[in-house]
XYZ file of C-alpha atoms in Angstrom:
563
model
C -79.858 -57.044 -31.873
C -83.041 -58.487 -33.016
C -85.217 -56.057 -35.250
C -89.045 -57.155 -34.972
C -91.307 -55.941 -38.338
C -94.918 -55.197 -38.222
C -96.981 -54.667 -41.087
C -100.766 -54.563 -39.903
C -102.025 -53.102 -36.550
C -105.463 -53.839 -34.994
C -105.004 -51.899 -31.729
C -103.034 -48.763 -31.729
C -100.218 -49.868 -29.415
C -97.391 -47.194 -28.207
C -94.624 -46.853 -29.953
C -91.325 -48.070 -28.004
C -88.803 -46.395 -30.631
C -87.073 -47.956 -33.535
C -86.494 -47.488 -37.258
C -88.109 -46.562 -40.370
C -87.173 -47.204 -44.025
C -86.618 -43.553 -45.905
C -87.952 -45.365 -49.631
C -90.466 -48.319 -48.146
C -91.445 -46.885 -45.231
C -91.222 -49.832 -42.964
C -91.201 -49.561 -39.596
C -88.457 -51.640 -37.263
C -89.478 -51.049 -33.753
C -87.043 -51.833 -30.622
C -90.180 -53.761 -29.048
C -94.086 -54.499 -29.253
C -96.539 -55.692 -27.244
C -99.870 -57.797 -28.015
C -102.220 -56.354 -26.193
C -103.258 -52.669 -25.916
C -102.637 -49.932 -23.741
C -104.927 -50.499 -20.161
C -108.612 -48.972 -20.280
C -108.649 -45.693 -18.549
C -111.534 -46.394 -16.823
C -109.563 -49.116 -14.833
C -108.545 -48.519 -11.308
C -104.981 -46.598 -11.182
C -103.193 -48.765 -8.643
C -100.201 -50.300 -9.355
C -99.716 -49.253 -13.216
C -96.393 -47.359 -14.681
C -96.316 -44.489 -16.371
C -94.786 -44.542 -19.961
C -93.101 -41.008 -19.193
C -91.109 -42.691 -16.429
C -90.013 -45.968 -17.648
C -89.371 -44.494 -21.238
C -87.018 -41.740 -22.578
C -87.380 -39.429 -25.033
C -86.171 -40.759 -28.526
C -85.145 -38.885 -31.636
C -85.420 -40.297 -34.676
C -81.902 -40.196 -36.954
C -80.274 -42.477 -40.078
C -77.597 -44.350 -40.171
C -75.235 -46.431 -42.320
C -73.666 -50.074 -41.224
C -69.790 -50.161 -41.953
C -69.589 -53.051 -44.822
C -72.590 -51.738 -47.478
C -73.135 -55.354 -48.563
C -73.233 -56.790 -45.179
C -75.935 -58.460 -43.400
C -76.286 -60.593 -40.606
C -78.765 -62.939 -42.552
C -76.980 -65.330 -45.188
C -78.519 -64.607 -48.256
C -77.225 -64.697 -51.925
C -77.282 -61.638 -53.321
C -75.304 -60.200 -50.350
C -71.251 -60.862 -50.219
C -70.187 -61.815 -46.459
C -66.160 -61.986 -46.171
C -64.822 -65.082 -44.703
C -60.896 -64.781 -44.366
C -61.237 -65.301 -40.661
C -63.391 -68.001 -40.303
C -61.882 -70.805 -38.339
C -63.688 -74.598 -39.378
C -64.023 -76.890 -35.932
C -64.375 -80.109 -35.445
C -65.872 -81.708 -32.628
C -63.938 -83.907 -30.676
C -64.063 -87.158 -29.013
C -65.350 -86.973 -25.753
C -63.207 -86.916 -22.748
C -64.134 -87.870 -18.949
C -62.701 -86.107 -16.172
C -60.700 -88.763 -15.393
C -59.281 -88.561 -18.661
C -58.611 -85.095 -18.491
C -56.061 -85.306 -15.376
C -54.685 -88.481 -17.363
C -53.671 -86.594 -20.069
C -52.692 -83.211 -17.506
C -50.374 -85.548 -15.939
C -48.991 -86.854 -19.085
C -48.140 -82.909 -19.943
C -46.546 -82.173 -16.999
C -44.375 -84.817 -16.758
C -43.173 -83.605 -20.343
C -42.651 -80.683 -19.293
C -40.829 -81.624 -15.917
C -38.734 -84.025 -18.608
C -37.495 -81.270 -20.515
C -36.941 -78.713 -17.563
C -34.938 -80.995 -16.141
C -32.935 -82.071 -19.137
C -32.400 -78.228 -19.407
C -31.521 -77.479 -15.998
C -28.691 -80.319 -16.273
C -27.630 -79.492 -19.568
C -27.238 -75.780 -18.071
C -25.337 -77.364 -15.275
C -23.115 -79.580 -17.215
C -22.121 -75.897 -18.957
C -21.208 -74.346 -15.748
C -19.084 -77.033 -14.740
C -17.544 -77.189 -17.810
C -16.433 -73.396 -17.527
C -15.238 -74.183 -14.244
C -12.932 -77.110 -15.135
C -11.879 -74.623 -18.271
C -11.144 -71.923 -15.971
C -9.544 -74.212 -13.152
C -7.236 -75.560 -15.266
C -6.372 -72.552 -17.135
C -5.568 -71.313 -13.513
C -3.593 -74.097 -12.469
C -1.558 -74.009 -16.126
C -0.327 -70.192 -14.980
C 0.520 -70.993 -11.497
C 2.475 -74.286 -12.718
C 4.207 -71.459 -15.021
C 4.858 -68.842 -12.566
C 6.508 -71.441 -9.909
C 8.404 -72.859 -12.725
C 9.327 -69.165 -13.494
C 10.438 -68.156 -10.024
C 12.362 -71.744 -9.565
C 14.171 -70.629 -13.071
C 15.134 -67.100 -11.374
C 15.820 -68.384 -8.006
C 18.799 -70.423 -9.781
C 19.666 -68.247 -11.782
C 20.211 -65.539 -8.554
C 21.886 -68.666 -6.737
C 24.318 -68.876 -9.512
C 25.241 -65.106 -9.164
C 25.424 -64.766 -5.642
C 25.950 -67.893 -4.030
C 25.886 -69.427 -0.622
C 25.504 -72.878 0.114
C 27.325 -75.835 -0.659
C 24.780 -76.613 -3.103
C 24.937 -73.007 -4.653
C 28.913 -74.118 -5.692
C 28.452 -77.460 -6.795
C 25.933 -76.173 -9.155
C 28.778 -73.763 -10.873
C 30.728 -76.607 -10.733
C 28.730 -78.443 -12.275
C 28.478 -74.716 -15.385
C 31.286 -74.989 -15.589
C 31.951 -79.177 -15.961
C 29.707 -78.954 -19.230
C 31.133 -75.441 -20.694
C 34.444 -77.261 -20.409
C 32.926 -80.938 -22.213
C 30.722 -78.696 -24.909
C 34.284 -76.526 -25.903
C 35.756 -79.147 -26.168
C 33.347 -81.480 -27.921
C 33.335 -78.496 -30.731
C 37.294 -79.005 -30.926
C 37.333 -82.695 -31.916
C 34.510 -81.827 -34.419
C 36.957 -78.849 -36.085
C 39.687 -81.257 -36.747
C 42.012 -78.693 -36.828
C 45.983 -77.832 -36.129
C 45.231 -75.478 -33.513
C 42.798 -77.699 -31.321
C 46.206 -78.315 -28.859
C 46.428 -74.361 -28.678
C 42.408 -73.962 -27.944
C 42.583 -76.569 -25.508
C 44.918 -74.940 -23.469
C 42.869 -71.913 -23.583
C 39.949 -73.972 -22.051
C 41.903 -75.311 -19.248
C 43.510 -71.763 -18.339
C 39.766 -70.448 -18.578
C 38.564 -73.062 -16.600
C 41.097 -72.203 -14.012
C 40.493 -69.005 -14.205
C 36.970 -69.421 -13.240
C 37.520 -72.169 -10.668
C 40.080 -69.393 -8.697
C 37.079 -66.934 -8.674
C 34.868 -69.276 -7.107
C 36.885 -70.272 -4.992
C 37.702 -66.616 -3.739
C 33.807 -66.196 -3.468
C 33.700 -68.962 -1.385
C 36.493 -67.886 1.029
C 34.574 -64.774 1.497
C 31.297 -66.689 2.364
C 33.331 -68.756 4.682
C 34.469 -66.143 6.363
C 31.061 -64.076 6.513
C 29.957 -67.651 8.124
C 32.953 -67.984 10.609
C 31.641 -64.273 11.984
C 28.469 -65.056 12.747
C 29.368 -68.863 14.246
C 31.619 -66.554 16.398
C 28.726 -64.332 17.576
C 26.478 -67.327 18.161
C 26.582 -67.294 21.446
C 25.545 -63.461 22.301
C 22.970 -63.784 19.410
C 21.313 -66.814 21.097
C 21.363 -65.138 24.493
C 19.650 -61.582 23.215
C 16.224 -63.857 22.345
C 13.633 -63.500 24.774
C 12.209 -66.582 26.687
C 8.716 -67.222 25.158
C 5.879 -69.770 26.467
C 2.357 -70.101 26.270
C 0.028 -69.558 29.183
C -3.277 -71.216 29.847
C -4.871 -69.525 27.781
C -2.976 -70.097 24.856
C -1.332 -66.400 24.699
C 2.383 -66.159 24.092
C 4.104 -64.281 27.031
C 7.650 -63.366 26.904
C 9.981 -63.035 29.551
C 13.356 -60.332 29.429
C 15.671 -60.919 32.136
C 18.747 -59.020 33.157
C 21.109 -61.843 31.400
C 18.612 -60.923 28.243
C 19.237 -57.099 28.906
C 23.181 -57.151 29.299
C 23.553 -59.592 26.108
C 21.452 -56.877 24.072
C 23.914 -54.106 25.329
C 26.710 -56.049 24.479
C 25.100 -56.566 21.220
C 24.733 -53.202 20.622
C 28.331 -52.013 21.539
C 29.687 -54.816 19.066
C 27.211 -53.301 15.833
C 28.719 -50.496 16.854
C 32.231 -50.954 16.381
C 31.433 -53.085 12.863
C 29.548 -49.969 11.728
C 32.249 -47.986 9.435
C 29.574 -45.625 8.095
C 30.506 -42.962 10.785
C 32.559 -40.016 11.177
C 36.298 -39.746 12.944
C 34.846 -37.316 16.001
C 31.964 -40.274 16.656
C 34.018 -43.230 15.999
C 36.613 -41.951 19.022
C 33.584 -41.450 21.479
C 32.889 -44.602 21.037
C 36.015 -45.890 21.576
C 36.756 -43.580 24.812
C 33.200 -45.155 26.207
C 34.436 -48.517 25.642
C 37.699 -48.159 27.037
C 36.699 -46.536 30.206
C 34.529 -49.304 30.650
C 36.802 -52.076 29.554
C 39.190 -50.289 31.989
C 37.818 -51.953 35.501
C 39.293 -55.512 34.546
C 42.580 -56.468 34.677
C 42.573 -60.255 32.905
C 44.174 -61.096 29.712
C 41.564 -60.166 27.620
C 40.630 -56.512 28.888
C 44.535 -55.986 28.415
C 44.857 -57.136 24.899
C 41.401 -55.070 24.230
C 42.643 -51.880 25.737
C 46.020 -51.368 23.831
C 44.169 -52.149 20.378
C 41.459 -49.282 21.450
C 44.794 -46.873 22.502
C 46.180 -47.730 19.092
C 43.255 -47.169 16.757
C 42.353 -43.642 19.245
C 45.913 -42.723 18.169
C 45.454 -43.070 14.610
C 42.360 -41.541 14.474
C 43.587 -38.339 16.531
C 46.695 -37.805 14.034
C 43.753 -37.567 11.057
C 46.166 -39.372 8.538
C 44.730 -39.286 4.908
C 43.746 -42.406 3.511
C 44.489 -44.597 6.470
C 43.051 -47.654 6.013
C 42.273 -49.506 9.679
C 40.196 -52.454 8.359
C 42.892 -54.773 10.149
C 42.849 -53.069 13.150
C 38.988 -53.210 13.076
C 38.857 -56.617 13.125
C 41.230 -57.343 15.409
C 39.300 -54.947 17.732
C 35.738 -57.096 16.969
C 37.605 -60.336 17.793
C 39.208 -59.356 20.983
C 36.084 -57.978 21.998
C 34.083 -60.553 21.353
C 36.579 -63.233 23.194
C 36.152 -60.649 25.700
C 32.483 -60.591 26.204
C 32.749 -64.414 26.180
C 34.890 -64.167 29.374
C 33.117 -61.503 30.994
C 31.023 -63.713 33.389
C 33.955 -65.949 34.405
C 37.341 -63.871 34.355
C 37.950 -63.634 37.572
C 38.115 -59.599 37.867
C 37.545 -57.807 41.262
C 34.392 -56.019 39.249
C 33.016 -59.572 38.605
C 29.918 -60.470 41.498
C 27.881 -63.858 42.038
C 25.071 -62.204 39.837
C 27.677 -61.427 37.054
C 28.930 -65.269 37.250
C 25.320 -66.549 36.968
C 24.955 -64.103 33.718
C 27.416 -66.171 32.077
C 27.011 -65.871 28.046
C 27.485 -69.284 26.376
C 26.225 -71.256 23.667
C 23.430 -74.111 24.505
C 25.383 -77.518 24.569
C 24.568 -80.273 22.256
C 22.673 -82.971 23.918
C 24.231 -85.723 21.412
C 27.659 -85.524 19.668
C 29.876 -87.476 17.699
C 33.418 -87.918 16.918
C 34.190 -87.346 13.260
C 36.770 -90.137 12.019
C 38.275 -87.811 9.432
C 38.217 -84.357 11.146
C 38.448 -85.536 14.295
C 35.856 -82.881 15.920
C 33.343 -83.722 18.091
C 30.206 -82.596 16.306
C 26.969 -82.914 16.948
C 24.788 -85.747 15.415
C 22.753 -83.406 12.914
C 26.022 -83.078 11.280
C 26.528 -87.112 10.519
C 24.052 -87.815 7.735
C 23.255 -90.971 6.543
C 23.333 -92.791 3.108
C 23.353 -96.206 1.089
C 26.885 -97.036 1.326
C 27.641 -96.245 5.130
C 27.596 -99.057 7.557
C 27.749 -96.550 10.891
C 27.491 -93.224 11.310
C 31.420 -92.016 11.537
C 32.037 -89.584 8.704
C 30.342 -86.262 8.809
C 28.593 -84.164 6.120
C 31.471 -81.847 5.334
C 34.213 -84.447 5.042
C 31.829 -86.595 2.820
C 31.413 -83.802 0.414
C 34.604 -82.770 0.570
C 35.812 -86.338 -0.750
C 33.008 -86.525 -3.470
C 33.699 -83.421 -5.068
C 37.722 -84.800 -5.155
C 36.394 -87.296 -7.163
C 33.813 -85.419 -9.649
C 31.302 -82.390 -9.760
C 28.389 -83.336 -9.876
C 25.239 -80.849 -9.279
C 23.085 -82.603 -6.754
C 20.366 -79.414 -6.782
C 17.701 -81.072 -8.820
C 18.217 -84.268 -7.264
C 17.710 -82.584 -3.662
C 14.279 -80.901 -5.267
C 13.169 -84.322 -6.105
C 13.991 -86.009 -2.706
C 12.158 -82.135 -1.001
C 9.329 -83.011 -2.742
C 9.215 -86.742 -1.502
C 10.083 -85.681 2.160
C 7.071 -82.475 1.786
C 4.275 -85.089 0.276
C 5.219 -87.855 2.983
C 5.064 -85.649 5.687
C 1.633 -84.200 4.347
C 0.173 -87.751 4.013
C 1.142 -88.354 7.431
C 3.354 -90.895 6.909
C 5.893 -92.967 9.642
C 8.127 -94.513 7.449
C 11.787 -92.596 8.250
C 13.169 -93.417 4.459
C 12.382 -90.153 2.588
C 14.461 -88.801 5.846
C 17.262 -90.349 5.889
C 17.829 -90.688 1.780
C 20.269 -88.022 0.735
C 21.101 -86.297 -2.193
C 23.568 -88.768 -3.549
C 20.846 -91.772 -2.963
C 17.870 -90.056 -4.965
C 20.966 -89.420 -7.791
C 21.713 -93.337 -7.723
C 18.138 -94.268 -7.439
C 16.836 -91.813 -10.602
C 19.951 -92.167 -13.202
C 20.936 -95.722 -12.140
C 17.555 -97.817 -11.693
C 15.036 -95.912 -13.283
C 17.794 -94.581 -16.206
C 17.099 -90.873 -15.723
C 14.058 -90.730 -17.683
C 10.016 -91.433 -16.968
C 8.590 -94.698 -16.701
C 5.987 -93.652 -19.393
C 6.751 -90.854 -21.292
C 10.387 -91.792 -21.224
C 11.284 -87.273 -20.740
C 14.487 -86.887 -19.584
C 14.095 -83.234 -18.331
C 15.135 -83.412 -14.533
C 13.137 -79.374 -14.072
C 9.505 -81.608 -14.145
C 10.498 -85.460 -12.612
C 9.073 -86.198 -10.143
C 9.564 -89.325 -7.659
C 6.263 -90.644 -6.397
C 4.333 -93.564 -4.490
C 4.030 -96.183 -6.908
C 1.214 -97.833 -4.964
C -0.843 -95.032 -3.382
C -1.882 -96.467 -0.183
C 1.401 -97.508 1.035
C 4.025 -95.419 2.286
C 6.871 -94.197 0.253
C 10.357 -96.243 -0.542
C 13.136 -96.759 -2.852
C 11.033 -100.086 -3.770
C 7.542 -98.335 -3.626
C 8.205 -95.593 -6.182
C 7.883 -94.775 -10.038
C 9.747 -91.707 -11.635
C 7.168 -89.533 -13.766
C 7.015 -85.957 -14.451
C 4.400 -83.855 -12.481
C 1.623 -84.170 -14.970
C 2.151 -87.989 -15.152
C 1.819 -87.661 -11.108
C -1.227 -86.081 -10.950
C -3.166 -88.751 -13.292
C -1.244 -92.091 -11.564
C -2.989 -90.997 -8.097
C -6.326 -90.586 -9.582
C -6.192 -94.063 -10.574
C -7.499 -97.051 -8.762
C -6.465 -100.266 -10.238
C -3.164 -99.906 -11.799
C -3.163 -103.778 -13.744
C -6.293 -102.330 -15.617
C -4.431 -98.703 -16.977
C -0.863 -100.402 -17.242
C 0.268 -103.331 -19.717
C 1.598 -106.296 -18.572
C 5.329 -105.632 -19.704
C 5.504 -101.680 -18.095
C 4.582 -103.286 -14.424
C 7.082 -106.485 -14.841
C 9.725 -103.427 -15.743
C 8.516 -101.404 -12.349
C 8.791 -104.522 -10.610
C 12.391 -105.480 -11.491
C 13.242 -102.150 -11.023
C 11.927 -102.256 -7.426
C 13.595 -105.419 -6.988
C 16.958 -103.466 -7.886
C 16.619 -100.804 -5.499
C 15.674 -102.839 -2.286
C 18.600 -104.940 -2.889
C 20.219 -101.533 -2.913
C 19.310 -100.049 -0.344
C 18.740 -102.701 2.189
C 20.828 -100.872 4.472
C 19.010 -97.840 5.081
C 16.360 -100.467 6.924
C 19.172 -100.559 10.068
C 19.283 -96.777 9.763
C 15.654 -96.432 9.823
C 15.663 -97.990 12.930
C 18.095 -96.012 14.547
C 16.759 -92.943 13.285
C 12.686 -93.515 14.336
C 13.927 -94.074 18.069
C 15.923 -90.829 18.303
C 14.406 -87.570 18.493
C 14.973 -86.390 15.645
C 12.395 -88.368 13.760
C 9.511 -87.107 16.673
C 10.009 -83.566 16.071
C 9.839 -83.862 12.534
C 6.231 -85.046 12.765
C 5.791 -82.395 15.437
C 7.064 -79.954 13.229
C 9.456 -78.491 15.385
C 12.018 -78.160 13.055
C 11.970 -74.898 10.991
C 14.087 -75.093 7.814
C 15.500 -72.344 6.357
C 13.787 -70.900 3.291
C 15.006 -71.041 -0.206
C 16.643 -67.681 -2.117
C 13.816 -66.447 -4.300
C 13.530 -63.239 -6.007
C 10.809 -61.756 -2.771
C 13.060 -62.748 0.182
C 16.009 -61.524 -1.360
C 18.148 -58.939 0.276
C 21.350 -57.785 -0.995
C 21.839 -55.429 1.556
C 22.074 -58.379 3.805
C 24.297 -60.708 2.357
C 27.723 -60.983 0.562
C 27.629 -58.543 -2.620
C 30.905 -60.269 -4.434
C 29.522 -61.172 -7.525
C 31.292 -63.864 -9.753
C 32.068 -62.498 -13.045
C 30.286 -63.908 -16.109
C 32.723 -66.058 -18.026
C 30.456 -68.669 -18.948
């Protein structure tokens, strides 16, 4: 606010408010005006009235905030300055300029944004990979994991052919490691301890061979009821639409029955009273056929219903049980066609039988006609004349050798191929005994690179990626060592000079070897079995793991632990 001062007044003017000094008595009015107040003898038309425009002012005192302050810079008055800011003009700048140097900013800006925003990314993708592979570390351990406990339940209850040879194969090294500790004790009782070995061994080879005895026998019942078991599925087929209709007819309905009647008699969980119902309801039925069969079935029923009525204490009829399930059984397979006055055209046309094999073979050694799923192929054959059980029989005359983590390897060739999409028949016809020849014999049983000899983690893969798989287009290398040889393009620019002369010779070695399987393959991509492999018609039967398995269901002789 400007304060105006006036010391001498010609013409009284009005006073328009403002200050006065209490010791000098100097006046600081708000305003002033140089001329006087209008003559009252003028005309009255268009003036203002002071008591309209103006309001009424009181005088008062009053006291600024800083008592040496001033807005006038004088000397004997102190004016603080710890917020004065000293500027200095600039250059001048054009418009054009301006946007220049706008531009220039934002692109700085956008520069470092972006180098955030990828940085930020590269972070994120970094956890991911960390998290990714952490994941695929812990699956990697929990398949390892459940492959370690399916063997181990394979071992205790086994099942296969496979399931033996690997206790042979237990029991092969207990027997070498005892007596590798022997000739290292260099004592006068090693004859005595030896002998103890080779009764122990025989010991344990008479159990599993009791175990396996019982399997064969759990397997020889169910071969026999094949034939009503096949007969009690429904006939499926998709309609237009794609839905999956089913069809039970009255050869479907009667097989079921008969089905029934046979669980039945194999159930030994019921009570005397119940168990000769059953036997009366058979019989009476049984009774309106006369052939061979319904004789021999009706005096076993009269003999059992004669044992059960005298209520003998602990009588045990396990015999006579099976006898019973075996007549009836050869009797249910001769219903259809026996030649009874009860039998009608509809019954003959019902006739329970197996489905015939399309394509057989005569065994040379067994001499059974078999069919041609049972011949298998391998290196050293020349035609197809001995079949798988006669070939193992003979190799495992000769030595024991476990063949399980060979037939993972060649599994894991055959699964890859046929996910690839491949048409090459090799990894199909190869066999157990061929991947064993082609990983301890020409590659030495140990990786190309890392030179591990732990079969659990080998792994036989495509040495050139793009082609498909054979004995001379492969390279042994654990799974890890799999996963990085596939990601790599070029292999002369990753591999030295002397490791791919090695693979080469090596590859040399095996097609010599196996120059025979060519003629098989052949043979084996114009039959059908080859087609409905790639259709995937073929269902194979899943492993023994620790979720599928059942006890309740299978053979509960368990070999005792003498390892």
């Amino acid at each position: 606010m400007t304060l105006s001062v006036i010391e001498k007044q010609r013409i009284f003017k009005p006073y328009l408010g403002g200050w006065r000094h209490k010791i000098t008595g100097v006046k600081y009015v708000n305003a002033a005006s140089q001329t006087g107040p209008l003559s009252k003898r003028g005309p009255r038309k268009n003036t203002c009235c002071r008591a309209v425009q103006c309001v009424q002012t009181n005088d008062g005192t009053t006291q600024s905030v800083r008592h040496r302050a001033t807005q006038m810079w004088r000397g004997d008055y102190y004016v603080p300055n710890e917020a004065d800011k000293y500027m200095t003009v600039k250059s001048y700048e054009s418009y054009i300029d301006m946007q220049f140097n706008l531009d220039r900013h934002a692109c700085v800006i956008q520069r470092n944004y972006r180098a955030y925003k990828w940085k930020k990314y590269i972070k994120e993708c970094a956890q991911a990979y960390r998290e990714k592979c952490k994941k695929y570390e812990e699956e990697k351990a929990i398949a390892n994991k459940l492959r370690h406990k399916q063997n181990i339940l394979r071992q205790i209850y086994p099942r296969s052919r496979a399931d033996f040879d690997m206790l042979y194969g237990l029991i092969e090294r207990w027997r070498f490691d005892r007596l590798k500790d022997i000739k290292l004790q260099l004592s006068k009782a090693s004859q005595r301890e030896k002998c103890k070995i080779i009764e122990k061994t025989v010991e344990m080879l008479n159990q599993i061979d009791e175990h396996k005895q019982a399997i064969k026998r759990s397997y020889r019942k169910q071969r026999a009821l094949r034939f009503l078991t096949v007969n009690c599925k429904p006939i499926r087929w998709s309609s237009y639409k794609g839905n999956l209709v089913e069809m039970v007819t009255i050869k479907i309905q009667n097989a079921r029955k008969l089905k029934k009647i046979y669980d039945a008699l194999n159930n030994r969980d019921v009570s005397s009273e119940e168990r000769i119902k059953l036997l009366i309801t058979l019989k009476k039925w049984v009774e309106t056929h006369n052939c061979v069969e319904a004789l021999d079935l009706l005096s076993l029923l009269d003999q059992e219903i004669t044992l059960l009525n005298r209520k003998i204490e602990d009588l045990s009829l396990d015999y006579l049980n099976e006898r019973i399930t075996h007549t009836y059984l050869n009797f249910v397979r001769m219903y259809g066609i026996c030649g009874c006055e009860c039998i009608t055209t509809e019954s003959k046309d019902n006739e329970l039988r197996e489905p015939l094999e399309t394509e057989t073979k005569l065994c040379r050694n067994c001499l059974k006609l078999l069919p041609i799923r049972r011949f298998l192929a391998h290196t050293r054959m020349k035609k197809l004349t001995i079949c798988s059980s006669c070939s193992s029989l003979s190799q495992r005359n000769i030595a024991h050798v476990d063949y399980d983590p060979y037939m993972f390897i060649l599994n894991c060739v055959r699964a890859e191929e046929e996910h690839r999409g491949s048409t090459s028949a090799l990894a199909f016809i190869m066999q157990e005994q061929d991947i064993y020849h082609l990983v301890n014999h020409i590659w030495q049983g140990q990786s190309a690179l890392s030179k591990t000899r732990d079969l659990f983690i080998l792994r036989m893969v495509r040495y050139q990626k793009d082609i498909e798989w054979a004995p001379w287009n492969c390279i042994l290398l654990t799974k890890d060592e799999a996963d990085l040889h596939y990601n790599i393009n070029d292999l002369a620019t990753i591999y030295s000079e002397h490791l791919i002369s090695q693979i080469d010779l090596r590859h040399l070695t095996a097609k010599n070897y196996f120059k025979q399987l060519m003629i098989f393959e052949k043979i084996f991509l114009e039959s059908c079995r080859f087609s409905e492999i790639q259709n995937e018609e073929i269902k194979y039967k899943p492993s023994l793991t620790v979720e599928n398995y059942d006890p309740s269901k299978k053979y509960k002789a368990k070999i005792k632990n003498t390892l």
